[in-house]
Every structure is written in C-alpha cells, then in structure tokens.
Short mmCIF file of C-alpha atoms in Angstrom, two decimals:
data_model
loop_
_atom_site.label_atom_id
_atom_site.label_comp_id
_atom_site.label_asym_id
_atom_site.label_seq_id
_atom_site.Cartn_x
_atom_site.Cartn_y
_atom_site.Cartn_z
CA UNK A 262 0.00 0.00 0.00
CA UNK A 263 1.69 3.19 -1.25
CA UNK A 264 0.24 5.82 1.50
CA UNK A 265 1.86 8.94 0.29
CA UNK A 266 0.46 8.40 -3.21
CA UNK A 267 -3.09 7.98 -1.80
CA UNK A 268 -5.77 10.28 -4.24
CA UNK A 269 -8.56 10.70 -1.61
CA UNK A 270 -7.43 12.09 1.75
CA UNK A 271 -10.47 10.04 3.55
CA UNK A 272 -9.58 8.15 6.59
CA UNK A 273 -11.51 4.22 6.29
CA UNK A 274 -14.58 4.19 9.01
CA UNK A 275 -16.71 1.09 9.92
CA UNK A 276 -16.07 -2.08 11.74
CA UNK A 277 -17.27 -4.41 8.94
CA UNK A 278 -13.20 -5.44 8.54
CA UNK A 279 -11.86 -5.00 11.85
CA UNK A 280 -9.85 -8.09 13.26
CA UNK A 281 -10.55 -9.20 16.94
CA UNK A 282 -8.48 -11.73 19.05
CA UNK A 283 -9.44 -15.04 20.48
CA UNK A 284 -11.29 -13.72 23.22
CA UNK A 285 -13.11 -11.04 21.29
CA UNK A 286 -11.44 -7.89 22.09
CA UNK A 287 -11.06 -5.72 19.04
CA UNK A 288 -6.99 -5.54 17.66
CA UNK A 289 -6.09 -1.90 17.25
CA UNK A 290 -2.28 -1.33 16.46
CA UNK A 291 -0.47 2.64 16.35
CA UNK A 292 2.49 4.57 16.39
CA UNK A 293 5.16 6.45 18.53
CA UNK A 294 6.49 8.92 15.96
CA UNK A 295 9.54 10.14 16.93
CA UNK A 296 12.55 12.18 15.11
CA UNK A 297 16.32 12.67 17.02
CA UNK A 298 16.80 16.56 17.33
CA UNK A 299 20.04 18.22 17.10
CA UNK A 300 21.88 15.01 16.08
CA UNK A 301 25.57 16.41 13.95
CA UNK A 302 28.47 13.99 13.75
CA UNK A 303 28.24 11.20 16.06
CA UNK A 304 25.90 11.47 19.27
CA UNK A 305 24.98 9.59 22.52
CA UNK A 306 21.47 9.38 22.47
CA UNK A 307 19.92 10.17 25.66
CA UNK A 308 15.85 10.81 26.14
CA UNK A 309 16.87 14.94 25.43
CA UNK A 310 17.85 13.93 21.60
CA UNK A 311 14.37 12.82 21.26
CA UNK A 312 11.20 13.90 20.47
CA UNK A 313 7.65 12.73 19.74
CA UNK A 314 4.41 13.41 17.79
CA UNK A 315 1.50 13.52 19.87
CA UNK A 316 -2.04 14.34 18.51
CA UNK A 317 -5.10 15.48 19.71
CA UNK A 318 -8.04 13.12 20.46
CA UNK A 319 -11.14 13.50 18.53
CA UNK A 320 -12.92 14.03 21.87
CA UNK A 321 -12.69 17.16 23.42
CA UNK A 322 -11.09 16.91 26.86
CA UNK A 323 -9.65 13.40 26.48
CA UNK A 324 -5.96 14.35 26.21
CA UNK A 325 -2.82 13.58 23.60
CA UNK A 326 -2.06 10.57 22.41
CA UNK A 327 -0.37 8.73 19.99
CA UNK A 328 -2.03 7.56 16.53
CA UNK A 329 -3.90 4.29 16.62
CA UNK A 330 -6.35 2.39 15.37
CA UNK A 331 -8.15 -0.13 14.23
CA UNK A 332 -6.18 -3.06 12.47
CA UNK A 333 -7.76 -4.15 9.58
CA UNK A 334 -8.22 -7.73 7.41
CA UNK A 335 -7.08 -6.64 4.43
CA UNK A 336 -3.58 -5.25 5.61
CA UNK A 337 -0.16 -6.94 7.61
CA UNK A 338 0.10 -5.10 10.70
CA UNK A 339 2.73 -2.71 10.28
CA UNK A 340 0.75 -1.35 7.25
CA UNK A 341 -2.47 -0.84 9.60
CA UNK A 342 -0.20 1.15 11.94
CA UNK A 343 1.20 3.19 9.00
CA UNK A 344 -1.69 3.70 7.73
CA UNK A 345 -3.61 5.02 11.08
CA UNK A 346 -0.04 7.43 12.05
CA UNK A 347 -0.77 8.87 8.72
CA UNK A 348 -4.30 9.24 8.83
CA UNK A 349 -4.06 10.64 11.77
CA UNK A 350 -1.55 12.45 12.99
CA UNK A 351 -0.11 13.22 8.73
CA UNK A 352 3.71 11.57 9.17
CA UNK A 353 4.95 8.75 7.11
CA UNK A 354 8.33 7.05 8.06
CA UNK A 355 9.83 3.69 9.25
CA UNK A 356 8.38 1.20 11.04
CA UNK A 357 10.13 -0.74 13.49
CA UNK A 358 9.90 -3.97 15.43
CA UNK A 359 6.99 -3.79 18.00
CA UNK A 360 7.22 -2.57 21.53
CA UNK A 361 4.45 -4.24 22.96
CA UNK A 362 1.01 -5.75 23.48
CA UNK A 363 -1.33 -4.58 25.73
CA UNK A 364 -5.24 -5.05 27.16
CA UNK A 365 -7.60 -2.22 28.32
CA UNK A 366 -10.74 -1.19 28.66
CA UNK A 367 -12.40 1.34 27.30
CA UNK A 368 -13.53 4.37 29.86
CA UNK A 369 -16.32 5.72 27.45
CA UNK A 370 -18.27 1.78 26.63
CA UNK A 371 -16.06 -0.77 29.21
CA UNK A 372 -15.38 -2.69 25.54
CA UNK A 373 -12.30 -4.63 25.85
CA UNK A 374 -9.30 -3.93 23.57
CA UNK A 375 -5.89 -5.50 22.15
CA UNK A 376 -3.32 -3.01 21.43
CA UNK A 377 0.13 -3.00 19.82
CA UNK A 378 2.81 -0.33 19.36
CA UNK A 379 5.31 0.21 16.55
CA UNK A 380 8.23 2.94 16.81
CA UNK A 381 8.04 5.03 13.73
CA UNK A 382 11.01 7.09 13.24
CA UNK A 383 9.43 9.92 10.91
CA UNK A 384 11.05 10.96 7.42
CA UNK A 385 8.57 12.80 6.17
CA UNK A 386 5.41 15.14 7.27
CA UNK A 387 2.47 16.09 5.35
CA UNK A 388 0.63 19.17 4.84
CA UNK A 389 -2.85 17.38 4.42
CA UNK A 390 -3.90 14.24 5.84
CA UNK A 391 -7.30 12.71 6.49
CA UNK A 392 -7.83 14.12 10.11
CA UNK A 393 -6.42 17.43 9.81
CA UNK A 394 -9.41 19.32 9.99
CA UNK A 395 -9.85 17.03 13.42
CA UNK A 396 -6.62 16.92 15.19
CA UNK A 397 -3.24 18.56 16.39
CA UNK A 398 -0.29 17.27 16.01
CA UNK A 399 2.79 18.93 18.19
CA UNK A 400 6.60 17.69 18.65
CA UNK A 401 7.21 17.30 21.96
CA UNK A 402 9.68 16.22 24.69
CA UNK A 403 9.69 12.41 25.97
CA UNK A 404 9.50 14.56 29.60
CA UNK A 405 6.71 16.17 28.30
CA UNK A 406 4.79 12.97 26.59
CA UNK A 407 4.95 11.72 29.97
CA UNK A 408 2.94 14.32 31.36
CA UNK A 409 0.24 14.88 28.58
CA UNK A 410 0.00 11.16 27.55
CA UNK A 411 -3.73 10.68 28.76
CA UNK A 412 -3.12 6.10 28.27
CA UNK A 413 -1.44 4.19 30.91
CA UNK A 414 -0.41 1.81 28.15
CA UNK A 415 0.87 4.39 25.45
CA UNK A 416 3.08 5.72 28.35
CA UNK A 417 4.30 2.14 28.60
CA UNK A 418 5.15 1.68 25.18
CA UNK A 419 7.04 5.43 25.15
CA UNK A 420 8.89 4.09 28.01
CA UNK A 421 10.16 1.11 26.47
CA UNK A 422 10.69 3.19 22.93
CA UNK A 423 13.39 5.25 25.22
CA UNK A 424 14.65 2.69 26.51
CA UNK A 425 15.42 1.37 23.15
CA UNK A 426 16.68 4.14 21.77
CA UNK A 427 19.09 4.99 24.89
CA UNK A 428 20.20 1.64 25.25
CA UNK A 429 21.37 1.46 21.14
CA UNK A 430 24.24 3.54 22.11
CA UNK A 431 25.79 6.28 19.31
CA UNK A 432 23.69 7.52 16.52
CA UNK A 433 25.81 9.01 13.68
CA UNK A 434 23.70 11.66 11.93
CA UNK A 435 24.76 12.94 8.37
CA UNK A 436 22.80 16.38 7.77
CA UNK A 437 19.77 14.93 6.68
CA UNK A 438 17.59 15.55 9.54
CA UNK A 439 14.02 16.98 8.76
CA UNK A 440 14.01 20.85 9.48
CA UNK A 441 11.10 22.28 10.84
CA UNK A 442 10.86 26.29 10.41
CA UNK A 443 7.14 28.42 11.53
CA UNK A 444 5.55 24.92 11.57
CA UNK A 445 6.73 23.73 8.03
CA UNK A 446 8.94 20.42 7.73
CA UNK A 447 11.14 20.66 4.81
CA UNK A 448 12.67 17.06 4.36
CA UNK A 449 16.42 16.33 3.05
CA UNK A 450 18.30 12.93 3.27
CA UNK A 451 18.73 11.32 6.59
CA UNK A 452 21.25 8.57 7.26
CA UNK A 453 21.30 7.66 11.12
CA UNK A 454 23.51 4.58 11.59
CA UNK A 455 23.88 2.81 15.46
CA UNK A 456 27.02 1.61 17.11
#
C-alpha cells in the first residue's frame, strides 16, 4: 500500500473489517512517531535527543495521544499502523519492530481492547492528511509525553521506545535531519547509523 500516493485524503470508518483476538477484544495497532533533534556527527542518544508526535483526540477533553487504530483484514500489521499514524496524525516514516502488546478497557463503553505499538522514526510530514481538519499534532519532549500522555499503556510503550533508543548507544547523523521552520517540515536525506 503506497500511502503517500493515496488520491482521496479520507480516513476508512466502519467495523465491517476490523480483526478481533481469540477472546473477542477488538486488535487496534499505532504509532510512537519520533525524530532525534540536534543530532551532527556522532551522538549519545539520551531521552533529550528525542522527540515525539503527539495528537489530539477527537474528543474534546480526552488528552494527547499517539495515533492508533483499528487493524484491519485486508492489511499486515505494520501497514495498519502506517496507515492510522498517517491518517491521523499526517507523518509517514519507518516502522520498526513492536514494543508491545497490551489489554484495556475502554472508559467511554467498558469494551475490551488488544493493542500493539510500533516505533516510527518519521522521514517525512504532510501538509494534508485525512484528520487534519480534526486533530493537532505537536513535537514534543519524551519529559513532556509523559505528562500529557492521557493512556497508561501508550506511556508504557514510550517508556520502552526510550529505553530502546538509549540503550542502542551512538547515533551518527549525516545532515539529513528533517528541518522544521514556523511549523513547516522541509525534508532532506537522513542517514542515522547505530554503534
């Protein structure tokens, strides 16, 4: 699935091809964008080199997050959390191996969920995406994810995408980072290799 080549900028709705476990708790699957900031020549990485892309939830008073969403029949899922990063918070990037599983209950209908988290380190960010008109999107801190975070288990899976990250060692960062100026992300090359 080529997402940056999609023609309609319409995220999918509907539960007719949603995937649930075994026990009948719907699979949804999402994202920890994240980007290294101020990486030049080679780097320890440390939680301060890193920062993450939190959005708005569609309901007002409910907090940041990171983008999830349902997983899907028709897709592997790494695609489905591609796909739901883009739709909703507009970035398109790598993603990695999986941080986690985890189960929770809704607060709003006590429905039971399965949910899985994918680093995504970001290469590129989009003007339009399907949930603009819907959602923020801000780069933030890990320090400050912490705090605005508004799930339990999406601070979990930040936690152990730090951990990651910091444990990895040196990052060695050609200039080819994305540049953000007033809001707009202009995108050259990036080569990060880890020692």
């Amino acid at each position: 699935m080529d997402l940056k080549n999609m023609i309609t900028l319409v995220s999918r709705t509907g539960r007719h091809k949603q995937r649930y476990n075994f026990q009948g708790h719907r699979q949804v699957v999402g994202c920890v964008p994240y980007r290294y900031k101020g990486v030049n020549g080679k780097s320890i990485v440390d939680e301060d080199a890193i920062e993450v892309l939190v959005i708005s939830s569609q309901r007002k008073g409910k907090g940041m997050l990171f983008p999830k969403g349902g997983w899907e029949k028709d897709e592997s899922i790494k695609e489905a959390a591609l796909r739901e990063t883009m739709e909703e918070a507009g970035v398109l990037g790598d993603v990695e191996s999986e941080l986690g599983k985890w189960s929770f209950k809704s607060n709003n209908n006590n429905n039971c969920y399965e949910g899985r988290m994918f680093p995504l380190l970001v290469k590129e960010q989009l003007e339009s995406w399907p949930e603009k008109d819907v959602r923020q999107r801000i780069w933030i801190s890990v320090r400050e994810a912490r705090k605005v975070c508004h799930y339990w288990w999406m601070k979990e899976a930040l936690e152990l995408l730090v951990n990651r990250l910091t444990s990895q060692g040196v990052v060695e960062a050609k200039k080819e980072s994305c540049l953000c100026q007033e809001g707009i992300l202009t995108r050259s090359s990036k080569f990060l290799k880890v020692f």
